[in-house]
Short mmCIF file of C-alpha atoms in Angstrom, two decimals:
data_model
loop_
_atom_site.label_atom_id
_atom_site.label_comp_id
_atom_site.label_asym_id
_atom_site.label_seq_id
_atom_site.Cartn_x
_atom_site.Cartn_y
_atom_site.Cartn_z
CA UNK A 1 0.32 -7.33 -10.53
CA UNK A 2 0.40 -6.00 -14.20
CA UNK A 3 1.03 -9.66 -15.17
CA UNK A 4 -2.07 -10.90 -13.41
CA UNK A 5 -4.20 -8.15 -14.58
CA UNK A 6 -3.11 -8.87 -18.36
CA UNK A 7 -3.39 -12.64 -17.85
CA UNK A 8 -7.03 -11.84 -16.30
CA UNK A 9 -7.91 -9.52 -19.45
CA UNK A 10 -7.01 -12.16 -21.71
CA UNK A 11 -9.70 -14.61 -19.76
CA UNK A 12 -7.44 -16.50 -17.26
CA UNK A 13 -9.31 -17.85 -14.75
CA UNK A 14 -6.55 -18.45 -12.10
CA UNK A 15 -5.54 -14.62 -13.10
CA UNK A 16 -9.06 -13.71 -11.80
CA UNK A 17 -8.68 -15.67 -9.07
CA UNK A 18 -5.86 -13.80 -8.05
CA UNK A 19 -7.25 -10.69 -8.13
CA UNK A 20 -9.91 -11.86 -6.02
CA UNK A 21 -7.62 -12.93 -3.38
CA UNK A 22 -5.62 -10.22 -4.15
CA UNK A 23 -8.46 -7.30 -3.20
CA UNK A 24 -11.53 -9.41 -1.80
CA UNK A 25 -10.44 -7.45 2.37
CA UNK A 26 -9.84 -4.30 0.95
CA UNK A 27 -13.08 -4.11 -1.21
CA UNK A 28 -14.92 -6.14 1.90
CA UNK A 29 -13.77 -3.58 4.61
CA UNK A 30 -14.69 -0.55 2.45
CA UNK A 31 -18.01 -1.31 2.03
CA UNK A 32 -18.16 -2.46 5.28
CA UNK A 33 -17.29 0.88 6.71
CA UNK A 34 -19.72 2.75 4.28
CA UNK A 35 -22.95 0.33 4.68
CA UNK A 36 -21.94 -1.14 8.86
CA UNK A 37 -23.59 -3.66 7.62
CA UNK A 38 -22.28 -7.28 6.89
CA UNK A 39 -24.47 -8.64 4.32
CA UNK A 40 -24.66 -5.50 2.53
CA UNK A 41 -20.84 -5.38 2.42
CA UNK A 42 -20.29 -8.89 1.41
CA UNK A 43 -22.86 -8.47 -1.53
CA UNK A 44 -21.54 -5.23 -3.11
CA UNK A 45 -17.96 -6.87 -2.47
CA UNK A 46 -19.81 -9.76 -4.88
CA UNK A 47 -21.07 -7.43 -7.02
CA UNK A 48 -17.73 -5.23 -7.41
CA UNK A 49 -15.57 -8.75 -8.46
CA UNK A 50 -18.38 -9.72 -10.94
CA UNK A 51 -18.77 -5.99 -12.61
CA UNK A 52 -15.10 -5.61 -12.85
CA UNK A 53 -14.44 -9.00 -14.26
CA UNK A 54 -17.15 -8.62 -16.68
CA UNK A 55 -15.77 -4.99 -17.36
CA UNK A 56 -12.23 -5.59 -16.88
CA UNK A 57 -11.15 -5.23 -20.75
CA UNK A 58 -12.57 -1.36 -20.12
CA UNK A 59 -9.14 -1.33 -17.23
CA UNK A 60 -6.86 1.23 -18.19
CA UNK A 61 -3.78 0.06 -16.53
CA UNK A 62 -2.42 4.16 -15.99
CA UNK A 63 -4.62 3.61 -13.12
CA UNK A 64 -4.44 1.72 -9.99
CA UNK A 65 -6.20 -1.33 -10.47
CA UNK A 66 -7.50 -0.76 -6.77
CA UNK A 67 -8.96 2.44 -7.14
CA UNK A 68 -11.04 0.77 -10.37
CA UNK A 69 -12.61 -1.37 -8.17
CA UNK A 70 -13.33 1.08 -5.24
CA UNK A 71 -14.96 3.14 -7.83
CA UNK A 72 -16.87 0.21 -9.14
CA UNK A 73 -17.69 -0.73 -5.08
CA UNK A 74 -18.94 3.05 -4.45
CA UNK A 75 -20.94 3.09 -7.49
CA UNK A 76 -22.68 -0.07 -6.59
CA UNK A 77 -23.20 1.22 -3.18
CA UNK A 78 -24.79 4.58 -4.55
CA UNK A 79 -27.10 2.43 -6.89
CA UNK A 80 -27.94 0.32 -3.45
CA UNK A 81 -29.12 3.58 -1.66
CA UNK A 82 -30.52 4.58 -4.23
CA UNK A 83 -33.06 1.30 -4.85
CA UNK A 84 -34.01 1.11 -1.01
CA UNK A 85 -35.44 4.80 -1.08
CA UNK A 86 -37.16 4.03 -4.16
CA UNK A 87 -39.02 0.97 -2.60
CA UNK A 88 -39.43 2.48 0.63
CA UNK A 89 -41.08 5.21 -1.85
CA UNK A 90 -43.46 2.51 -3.68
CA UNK A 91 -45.06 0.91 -0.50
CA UNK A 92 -46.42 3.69 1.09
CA UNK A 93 -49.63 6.28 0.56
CA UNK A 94 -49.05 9.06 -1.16
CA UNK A 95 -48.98 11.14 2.14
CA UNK A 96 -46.75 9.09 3.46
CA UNK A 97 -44.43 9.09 0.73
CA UNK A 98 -44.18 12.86 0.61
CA UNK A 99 -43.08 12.61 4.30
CA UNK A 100 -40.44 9.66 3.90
CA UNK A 101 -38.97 11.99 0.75
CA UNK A 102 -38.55 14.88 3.04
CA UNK A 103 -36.77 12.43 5.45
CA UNK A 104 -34.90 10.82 3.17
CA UNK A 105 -33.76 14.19 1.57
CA UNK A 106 -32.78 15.79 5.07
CA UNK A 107 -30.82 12.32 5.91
CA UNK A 108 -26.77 12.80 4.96
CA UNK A 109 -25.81 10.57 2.60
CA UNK A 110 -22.83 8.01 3.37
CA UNK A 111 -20.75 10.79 1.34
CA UNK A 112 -22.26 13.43 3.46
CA UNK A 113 -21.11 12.10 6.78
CA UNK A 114 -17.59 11.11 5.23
CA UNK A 115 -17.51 14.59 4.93
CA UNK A 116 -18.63 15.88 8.16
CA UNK A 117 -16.33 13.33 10.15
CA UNK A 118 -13.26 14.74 8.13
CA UNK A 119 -11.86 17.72 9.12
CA UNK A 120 -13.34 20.42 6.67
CA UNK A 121 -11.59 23.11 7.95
CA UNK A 122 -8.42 21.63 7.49
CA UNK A 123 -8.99 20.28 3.75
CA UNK A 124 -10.24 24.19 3.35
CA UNK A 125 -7.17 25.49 4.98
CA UNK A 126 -4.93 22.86 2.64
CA UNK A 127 -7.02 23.75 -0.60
CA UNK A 128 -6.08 27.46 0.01
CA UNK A 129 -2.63 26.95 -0.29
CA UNK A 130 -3.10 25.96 -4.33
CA UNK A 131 -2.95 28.35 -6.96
CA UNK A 132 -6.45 30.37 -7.40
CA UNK A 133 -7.37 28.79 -10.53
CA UNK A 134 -6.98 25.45 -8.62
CA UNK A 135 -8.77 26.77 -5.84
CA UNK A 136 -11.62 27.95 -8.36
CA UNK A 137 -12.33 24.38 -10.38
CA UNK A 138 -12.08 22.59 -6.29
CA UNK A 139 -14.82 24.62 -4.97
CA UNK A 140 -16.80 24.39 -8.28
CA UNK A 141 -16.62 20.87 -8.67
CA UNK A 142 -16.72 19.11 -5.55
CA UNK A 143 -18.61 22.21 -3.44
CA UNK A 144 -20.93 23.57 -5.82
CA UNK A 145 -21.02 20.01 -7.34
CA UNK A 146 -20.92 21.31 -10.98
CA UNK A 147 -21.10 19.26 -14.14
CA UNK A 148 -17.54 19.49 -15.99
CA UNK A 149 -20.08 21.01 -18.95
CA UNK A 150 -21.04 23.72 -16.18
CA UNK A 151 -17.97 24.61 -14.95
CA UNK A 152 -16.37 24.97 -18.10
CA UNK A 153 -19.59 27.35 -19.22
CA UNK A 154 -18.83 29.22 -16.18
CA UNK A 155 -15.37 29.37 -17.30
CA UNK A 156 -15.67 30.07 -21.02
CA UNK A 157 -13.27 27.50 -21.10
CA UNK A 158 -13.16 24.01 -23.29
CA UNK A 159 -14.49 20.37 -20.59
CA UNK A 160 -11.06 19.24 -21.69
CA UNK A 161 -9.23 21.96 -19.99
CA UNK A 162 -11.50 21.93 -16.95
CA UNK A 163 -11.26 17.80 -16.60
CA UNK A 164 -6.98 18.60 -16.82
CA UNK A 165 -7.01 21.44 -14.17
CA UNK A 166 -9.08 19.70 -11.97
CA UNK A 167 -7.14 16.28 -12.05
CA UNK A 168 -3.94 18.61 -11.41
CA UNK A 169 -5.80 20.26 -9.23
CA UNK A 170 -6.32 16.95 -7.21
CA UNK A 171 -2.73 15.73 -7.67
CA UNK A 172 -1.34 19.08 -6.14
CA UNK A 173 -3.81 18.67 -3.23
CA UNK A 174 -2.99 14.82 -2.35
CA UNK A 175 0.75 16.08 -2.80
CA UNK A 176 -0.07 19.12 -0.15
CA UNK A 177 -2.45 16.53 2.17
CA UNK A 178 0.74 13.84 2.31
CA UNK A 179 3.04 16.63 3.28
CA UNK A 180 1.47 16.71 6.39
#
């Protein structure tokens, strides 16, 4: 797949092709799962091939070329969101707008009902078996939802440190997760 991915970066247009192929149900059926929606799915799927082939010199290949383009996917998705509230926003008084917002603000998010169908209590019980400085950047990061800049205020400690503990962090707790 390296190959492909080098043969795409250098503008091959079977390469890209490929990679289409290649990803096209595994892109499609995420975004079908986060929008349960088929047009919405297929067009972000668009979307995610054309951003990453327009992007795909940016590719660092010490990452899964998969995960790249689910990041790319659930960006696009956030950025879909994101548009319909603001035009749901535009066409209605501003009474009515102040009541959507408070709807819109008390709806969970996609993300938010990932996390509510997962098992919290068991990611909390698995995140208590890292070390406590993993356990510290976990909670600040994805439950207090703190900037890197933030938590590494917090810390007194330099972003660089905090962005390496809290990849490590992650790596320790897919390692603990796949023990399972």
């Amino acid at each position: 797949m390296k190959e492909t991915i080098e043969k795409a970066k250098a503008g091959n247009q079977i390469a890209f092709s490929n990679l289409l192929d290649t990803y096209w149900n595994e892109v499609y059926g995420f975004q079908l799962g986060r929008t349960k929606n088929e047009n919405d799915a297929e067009d972000i799927t668009i979307q995610t091939f054309s951003r990453a082939f327009d992007k795909i010199q940016s590719y660092d290949d010490a990452y899964e070329f998969k995960t790249w383009l689910f990041t790319i996917s659930k960006n696009l998705h956030v950025d879909l969101i994101r548009k319909k509230r603001r035009n749901v926003l535009e066409h209605n008084s501003p009474r009515d707008q102040e009541v959507i917002k408070k709807l819109l603000d008390d709806a969970p998010t996609a993300e938010d009902q990932l996390i509510i169908e997962q098992n919290l209590a068991n990611l909390l019980a698995h995140i208590k078996k890292l070390k406590p400085h993993y356990q510290e950047v976990i909670n600040l990061r994805y439950f207090r939802e703190l900037s890197y800049a933030a938590i590494a205020e917090e810390l007194g400690e330099p972003i660089n440190n905090i962005k390496v503990k809290i990849l490590r962090a992650k790596k320790l707790l897919a390692e603990i997760i796949k023990a399972q």
